[in-house]
Short mmCIF file of C-alpha atoms and ligand atoms in Angstrom, two decimals:
data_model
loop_
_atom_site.label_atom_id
_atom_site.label_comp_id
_atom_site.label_asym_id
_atom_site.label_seq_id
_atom_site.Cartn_x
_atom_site.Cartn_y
_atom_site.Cartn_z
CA UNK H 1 -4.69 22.03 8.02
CA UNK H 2 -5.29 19.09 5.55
CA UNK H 3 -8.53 16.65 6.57
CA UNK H 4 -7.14 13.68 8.31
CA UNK H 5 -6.59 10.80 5.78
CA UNK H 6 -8.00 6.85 6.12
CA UNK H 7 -5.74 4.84 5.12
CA UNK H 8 -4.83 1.22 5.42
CA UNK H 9 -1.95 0.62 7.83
CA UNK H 10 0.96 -0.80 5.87
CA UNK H 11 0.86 -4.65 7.39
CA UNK H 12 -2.43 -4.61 5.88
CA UNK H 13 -0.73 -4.94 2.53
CA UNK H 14 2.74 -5.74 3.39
CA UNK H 15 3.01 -8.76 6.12
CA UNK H 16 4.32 -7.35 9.18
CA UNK H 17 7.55 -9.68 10.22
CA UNK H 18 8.90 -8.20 13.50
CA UNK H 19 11.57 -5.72 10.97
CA UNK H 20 10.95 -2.89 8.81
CA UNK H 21 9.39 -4.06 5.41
CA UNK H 22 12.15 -3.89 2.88
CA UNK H 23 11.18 -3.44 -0.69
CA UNK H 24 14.30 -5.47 -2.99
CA UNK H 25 15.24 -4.90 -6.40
CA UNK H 26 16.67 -3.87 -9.40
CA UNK H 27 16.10 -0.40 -10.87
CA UNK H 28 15.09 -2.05 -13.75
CA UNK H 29 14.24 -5.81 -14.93
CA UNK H 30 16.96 -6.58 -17.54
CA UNK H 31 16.43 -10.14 -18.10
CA UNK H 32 15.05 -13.11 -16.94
CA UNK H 33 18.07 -14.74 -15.26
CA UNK H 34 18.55 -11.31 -13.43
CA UNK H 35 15.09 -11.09 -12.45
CA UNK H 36 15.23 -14.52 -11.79
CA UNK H 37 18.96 -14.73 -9.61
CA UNK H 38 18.07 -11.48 -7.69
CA UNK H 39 14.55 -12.26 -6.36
CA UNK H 40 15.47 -15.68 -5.16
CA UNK H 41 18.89 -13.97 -3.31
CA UNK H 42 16.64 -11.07 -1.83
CA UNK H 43 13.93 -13.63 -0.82
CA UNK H 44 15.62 -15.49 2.00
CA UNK H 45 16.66 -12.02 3.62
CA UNK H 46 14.89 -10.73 6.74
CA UNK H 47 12.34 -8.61 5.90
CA UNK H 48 11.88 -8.34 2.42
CA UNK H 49 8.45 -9.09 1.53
CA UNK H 50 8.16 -7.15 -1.73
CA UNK H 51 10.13 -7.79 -5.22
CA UNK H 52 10.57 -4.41 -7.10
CA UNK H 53 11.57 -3.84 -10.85
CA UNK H 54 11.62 -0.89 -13.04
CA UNK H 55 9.59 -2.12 -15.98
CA UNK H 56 9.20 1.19 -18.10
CA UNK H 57 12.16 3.75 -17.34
CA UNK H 58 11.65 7.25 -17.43
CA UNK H 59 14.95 8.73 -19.01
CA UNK H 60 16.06 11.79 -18.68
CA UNK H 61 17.23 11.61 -22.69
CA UNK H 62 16.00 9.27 -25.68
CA UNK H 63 18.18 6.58 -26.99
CA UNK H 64 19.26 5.30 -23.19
CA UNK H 65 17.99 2.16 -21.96
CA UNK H 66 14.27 2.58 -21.28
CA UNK H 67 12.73 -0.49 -19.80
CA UNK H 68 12.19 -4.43 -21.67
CA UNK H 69 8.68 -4.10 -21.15
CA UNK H 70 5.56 -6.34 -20.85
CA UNK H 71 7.97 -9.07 -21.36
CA UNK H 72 9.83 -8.09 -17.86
CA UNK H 73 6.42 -8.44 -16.20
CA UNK H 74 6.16 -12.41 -17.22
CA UNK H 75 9.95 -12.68 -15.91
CA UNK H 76 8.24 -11.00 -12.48
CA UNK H 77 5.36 -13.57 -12.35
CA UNK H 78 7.88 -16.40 -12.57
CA UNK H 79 10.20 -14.56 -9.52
CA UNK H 80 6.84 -14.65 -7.46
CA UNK H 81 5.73 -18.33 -9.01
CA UNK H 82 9.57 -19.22 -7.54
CA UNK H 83 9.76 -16.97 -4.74
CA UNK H 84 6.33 -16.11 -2.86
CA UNK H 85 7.32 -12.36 -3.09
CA UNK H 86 4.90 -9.61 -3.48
CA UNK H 87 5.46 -7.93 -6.78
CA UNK H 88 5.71 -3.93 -7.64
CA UNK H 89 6.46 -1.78 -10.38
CA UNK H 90 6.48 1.77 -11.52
CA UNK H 91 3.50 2.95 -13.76
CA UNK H 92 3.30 6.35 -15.59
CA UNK H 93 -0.19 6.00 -17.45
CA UNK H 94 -3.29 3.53 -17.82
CA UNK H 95 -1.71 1.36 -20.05
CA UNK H 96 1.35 0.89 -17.61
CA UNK H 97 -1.49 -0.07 -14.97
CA UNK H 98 -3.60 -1.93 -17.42
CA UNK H 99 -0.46 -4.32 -18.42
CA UNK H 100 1.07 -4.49 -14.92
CA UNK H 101 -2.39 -5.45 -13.47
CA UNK H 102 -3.34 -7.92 -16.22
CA UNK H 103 0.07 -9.90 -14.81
CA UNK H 104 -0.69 -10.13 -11.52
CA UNK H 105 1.59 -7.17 -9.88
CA UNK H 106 0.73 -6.71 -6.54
CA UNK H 107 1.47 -2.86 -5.85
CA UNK H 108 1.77 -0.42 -8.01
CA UNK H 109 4.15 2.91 -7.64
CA UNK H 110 4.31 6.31 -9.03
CA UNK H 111 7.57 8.00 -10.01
CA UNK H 112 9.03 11.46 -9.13
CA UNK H 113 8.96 12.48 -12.58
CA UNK H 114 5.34 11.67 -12.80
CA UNK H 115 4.27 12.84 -9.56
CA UNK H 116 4.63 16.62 -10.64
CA UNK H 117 1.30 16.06 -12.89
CA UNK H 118 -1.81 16.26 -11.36
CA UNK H 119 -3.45 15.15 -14.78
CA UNK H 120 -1.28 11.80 -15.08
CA UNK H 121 -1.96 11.03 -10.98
CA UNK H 122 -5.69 11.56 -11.89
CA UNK H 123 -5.39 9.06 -14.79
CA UNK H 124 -3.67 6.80 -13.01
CA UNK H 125 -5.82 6.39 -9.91
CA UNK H 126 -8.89 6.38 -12.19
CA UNK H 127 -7.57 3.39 -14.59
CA UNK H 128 -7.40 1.37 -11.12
CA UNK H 129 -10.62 2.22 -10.48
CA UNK H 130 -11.92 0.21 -7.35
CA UNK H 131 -9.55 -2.59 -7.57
CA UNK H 132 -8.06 -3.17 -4.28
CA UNK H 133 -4.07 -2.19 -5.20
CA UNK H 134 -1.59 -0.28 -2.95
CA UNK H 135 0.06 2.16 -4.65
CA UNK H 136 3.10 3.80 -3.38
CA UNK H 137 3.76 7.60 -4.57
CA UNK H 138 7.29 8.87 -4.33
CA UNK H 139 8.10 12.30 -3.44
CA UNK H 140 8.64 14.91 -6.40
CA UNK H 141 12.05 15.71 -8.04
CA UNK H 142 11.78 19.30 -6.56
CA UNK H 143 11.63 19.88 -2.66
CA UNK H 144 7.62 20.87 -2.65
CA UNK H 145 5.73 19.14 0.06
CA UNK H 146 2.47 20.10 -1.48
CA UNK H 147 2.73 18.27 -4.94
CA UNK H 148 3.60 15.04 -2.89
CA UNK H 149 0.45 15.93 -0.45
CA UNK H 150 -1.59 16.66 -3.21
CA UNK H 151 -0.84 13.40 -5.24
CA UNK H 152 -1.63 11.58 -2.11
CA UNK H 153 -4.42 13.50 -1.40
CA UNK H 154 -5.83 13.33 -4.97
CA UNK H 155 -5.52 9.18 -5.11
CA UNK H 156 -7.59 9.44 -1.39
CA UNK H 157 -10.38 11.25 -2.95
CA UNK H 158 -10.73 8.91 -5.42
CA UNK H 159 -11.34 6.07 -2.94
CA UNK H 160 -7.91 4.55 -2.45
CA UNK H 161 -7.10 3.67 0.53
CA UNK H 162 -4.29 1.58 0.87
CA UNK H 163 -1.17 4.60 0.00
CA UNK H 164 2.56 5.04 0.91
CA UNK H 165 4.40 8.25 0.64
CA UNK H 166 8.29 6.87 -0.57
CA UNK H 167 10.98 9.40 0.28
CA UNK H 168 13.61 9.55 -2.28
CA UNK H 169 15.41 12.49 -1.68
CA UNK H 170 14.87 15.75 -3.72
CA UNK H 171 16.85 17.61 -5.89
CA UNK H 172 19.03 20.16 -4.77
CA UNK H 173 20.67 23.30 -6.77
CA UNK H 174 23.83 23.05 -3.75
CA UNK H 175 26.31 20.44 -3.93
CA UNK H 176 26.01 17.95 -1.51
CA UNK H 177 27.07 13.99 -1.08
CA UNK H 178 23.91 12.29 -1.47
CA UNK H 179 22.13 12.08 -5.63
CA UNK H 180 19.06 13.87 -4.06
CA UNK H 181 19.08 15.84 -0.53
CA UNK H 182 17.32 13.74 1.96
CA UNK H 183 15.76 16.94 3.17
CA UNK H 184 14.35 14.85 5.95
CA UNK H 185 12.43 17.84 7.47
CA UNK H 186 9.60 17.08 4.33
CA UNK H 187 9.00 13.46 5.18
CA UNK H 188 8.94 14.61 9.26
CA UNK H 189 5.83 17.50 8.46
CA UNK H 190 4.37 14.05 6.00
CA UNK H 191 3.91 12.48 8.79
CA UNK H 192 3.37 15.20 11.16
CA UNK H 193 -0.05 16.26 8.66
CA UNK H 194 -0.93 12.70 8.18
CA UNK H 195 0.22 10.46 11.25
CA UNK H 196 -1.33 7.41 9.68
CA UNK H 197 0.49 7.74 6.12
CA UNK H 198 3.66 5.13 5.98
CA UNK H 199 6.41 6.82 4.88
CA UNK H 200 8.72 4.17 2.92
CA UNK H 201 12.31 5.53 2.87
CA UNK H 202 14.44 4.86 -0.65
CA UNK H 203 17.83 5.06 0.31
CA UNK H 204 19.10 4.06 -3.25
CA UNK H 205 17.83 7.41 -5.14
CA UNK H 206 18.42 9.78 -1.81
CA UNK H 207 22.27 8.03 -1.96
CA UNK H 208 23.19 7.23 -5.46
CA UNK H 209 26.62 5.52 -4.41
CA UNK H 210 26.58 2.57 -2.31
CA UNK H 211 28.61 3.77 0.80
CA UNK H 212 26.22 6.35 2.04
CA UNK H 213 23.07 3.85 2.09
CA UNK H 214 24.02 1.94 5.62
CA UNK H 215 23.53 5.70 7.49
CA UNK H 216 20.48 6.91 5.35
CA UNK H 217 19.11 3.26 6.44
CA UNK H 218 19.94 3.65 10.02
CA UNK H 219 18.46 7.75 9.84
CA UNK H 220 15.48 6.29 8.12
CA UNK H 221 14.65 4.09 10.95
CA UNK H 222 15.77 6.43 13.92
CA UNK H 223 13.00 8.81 12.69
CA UNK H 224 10.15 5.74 12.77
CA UNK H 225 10.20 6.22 8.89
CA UNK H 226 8.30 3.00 7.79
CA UNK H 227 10.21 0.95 5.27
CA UNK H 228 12.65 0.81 2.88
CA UNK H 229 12.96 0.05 -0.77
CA UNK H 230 16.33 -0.73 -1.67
CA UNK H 231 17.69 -1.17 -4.84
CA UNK H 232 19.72 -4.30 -5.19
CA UNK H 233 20.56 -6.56 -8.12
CA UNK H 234 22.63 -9.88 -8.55
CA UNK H 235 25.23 -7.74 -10.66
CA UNK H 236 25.30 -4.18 -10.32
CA UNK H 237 28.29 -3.16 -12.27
CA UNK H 238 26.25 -4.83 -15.18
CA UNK H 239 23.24 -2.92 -14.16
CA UNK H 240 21.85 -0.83 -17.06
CA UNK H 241 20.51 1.94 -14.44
CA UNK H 242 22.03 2.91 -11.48
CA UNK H 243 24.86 1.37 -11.56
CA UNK H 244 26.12 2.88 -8.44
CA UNK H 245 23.88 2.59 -6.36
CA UNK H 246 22.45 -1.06 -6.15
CA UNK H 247 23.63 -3.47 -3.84
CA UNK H 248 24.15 -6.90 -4.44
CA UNK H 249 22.10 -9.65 -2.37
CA UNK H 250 24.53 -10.52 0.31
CA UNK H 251 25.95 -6.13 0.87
CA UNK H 252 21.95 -5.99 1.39
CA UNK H 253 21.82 -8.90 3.82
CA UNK H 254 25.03 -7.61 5.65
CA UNK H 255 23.66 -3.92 5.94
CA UNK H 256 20.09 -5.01 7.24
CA UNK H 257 21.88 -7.62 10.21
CA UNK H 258 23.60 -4.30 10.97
CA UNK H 259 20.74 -2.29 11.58
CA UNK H 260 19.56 -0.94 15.31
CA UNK H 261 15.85 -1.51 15.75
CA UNK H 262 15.11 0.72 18.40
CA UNK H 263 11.44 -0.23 18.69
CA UNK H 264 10.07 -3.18 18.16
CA UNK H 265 7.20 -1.88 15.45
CA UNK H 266 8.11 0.66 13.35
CA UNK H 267 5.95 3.74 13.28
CA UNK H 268 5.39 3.81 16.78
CA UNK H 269 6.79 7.06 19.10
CA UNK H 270 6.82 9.26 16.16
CA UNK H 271 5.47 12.12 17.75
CA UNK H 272 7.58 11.66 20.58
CA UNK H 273 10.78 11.47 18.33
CA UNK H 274 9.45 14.79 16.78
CA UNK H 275 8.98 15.98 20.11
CA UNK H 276 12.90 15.36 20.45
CA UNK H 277 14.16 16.69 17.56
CA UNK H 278 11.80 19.91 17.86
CA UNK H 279 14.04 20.55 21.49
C1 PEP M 1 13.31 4.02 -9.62
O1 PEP M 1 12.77 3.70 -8.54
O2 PEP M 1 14.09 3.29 -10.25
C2 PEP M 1 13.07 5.40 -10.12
C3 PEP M 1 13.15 5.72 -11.41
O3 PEP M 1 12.83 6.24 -9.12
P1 PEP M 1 12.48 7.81 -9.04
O4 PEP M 1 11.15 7.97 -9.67
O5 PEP M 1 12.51 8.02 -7.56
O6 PEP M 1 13.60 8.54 -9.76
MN1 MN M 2 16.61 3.53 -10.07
#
């Protein structure tokens, strides 16, 4: 049995507006009129709160697209100059977190392909020190509950407090629909272990084509998950990363109205809704 965890609830860093928080946008900042013509689309919609942009891209091989940069973080201040958004961005090492906190982002978050090392999670958390930043730590590429736990559990001991576990599916050796198996089972004994971790559900990466996000949105939600980070761009068959998988502004706007909220605050009943599923 783990020791409980204290953390923040998530309204403490995210304002709480009656919906799930949604987290909007692109995989990755491409240029200032994107940044730009995406964050003021995604601002008007109901519930988003938080602006997210991929600043430095982990690739899988050298010589693909990998991120503008600092640059990209001075097209982000002017999206939350415009826009009142909260800002967030992946980081990878202390100079990622040194650069993205020296422009103002907001919340930081840590990849799945950076997750797997306790040495760069330890690095991380201690080059934010005790400044007051959320940071956000996705799920692993492999289906291992304790590297995920132990990321979150390492950032705790180091005195953060305010921490989201994101869900982004996991890879999977048999073929299946979605990019990465939701496996949602992993997220459920999350929360089970640690009732007051929010659990942030990324349908983009658990999809990776459009037409299965409305469902993994809906799941999400039916299981008191509590967000969602959605990736979503002004042009997504111009997007330089995950192409198929961003929505635009308005496919966003039209899947959120279509949402059922079946509670009023998200989070709430989860042991109940566990109690369901276990019968
Ligand atoms: C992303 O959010 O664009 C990303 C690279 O995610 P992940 O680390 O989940 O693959
Ligand atoms: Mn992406």
């Amino acid at each position: 049995m783990s020791p409980p965890l204290d953390i923040h609830p998530l309204s403490a860093w995210i304002p709480a507006t009656g919906g799930p928080p949604v987290i909007a946008g692109p995989c990755s900042a491409e240029s200032e009129e994107q940044v730009l013509e995406t964050a003021r689309s995604v601002a008007s919609l109901p519930w988003v709160k938080v602006f997210r942009a991929g600043i430095w891209k982990p690739r899988t091989r050298p010589g693909a697209f990998e991120g503008v940069g600092t640059e990209g973080l001075r097209w982000l201040q002017k999206a939350r100059t415009e826009t009142g958004l909260l800002l967030t961005v992946e980081v990878a090492n202390p100079r990622h977190v040194e650069e993205a906190l020296a422009h103002g982002i907001d919340i930081l978050w840590i990849g799945a392909r950076t997750v797997v090392n306790p040495f760069s999670v330890q690095e991380i958390g201690e080059a934010i020190g005790g400044r007051d930043i959320p940071v956000m730590v996705k799920n692993p590429l492999n289906p291992d509950l304790k590297t995920w736990l132990g990321a979150i559990e390492r950032l705790h001991a180091m005195g953060h407090r305010k921490i989201a576990a994101v869900h982004r599916g996991f890879s999977f050796f048999n073929r299946s629909p979605y990019r990465n198996a939701p496996m949602w089972e992993i997220p459920i004994e999350l929360k089970r272990l640690h009732p007051t971790l929010p659990v942030i559900t990324d349908p983009s990466h658990i999809c990776g084509s459009c037409e299965l996000i409305p469902a993994t949105m809906q799941k999400s939600l039916d299981l008191e998950m509590d967000g969602l980070m959605v990736e979503t761009h002004c042009c997504p068959q111009k997007a330089l990363t995950d192409r198929n998988q961003q929505l635009t502004p308005a496919q966003l706007a039209e899947q959120l109205g279509r949402l059922v909220l079946r509670r009023e605050t998200p989070g709430e009943g989860f042991e109940q809704k566990l109690e369901e599923l276990r019968s």
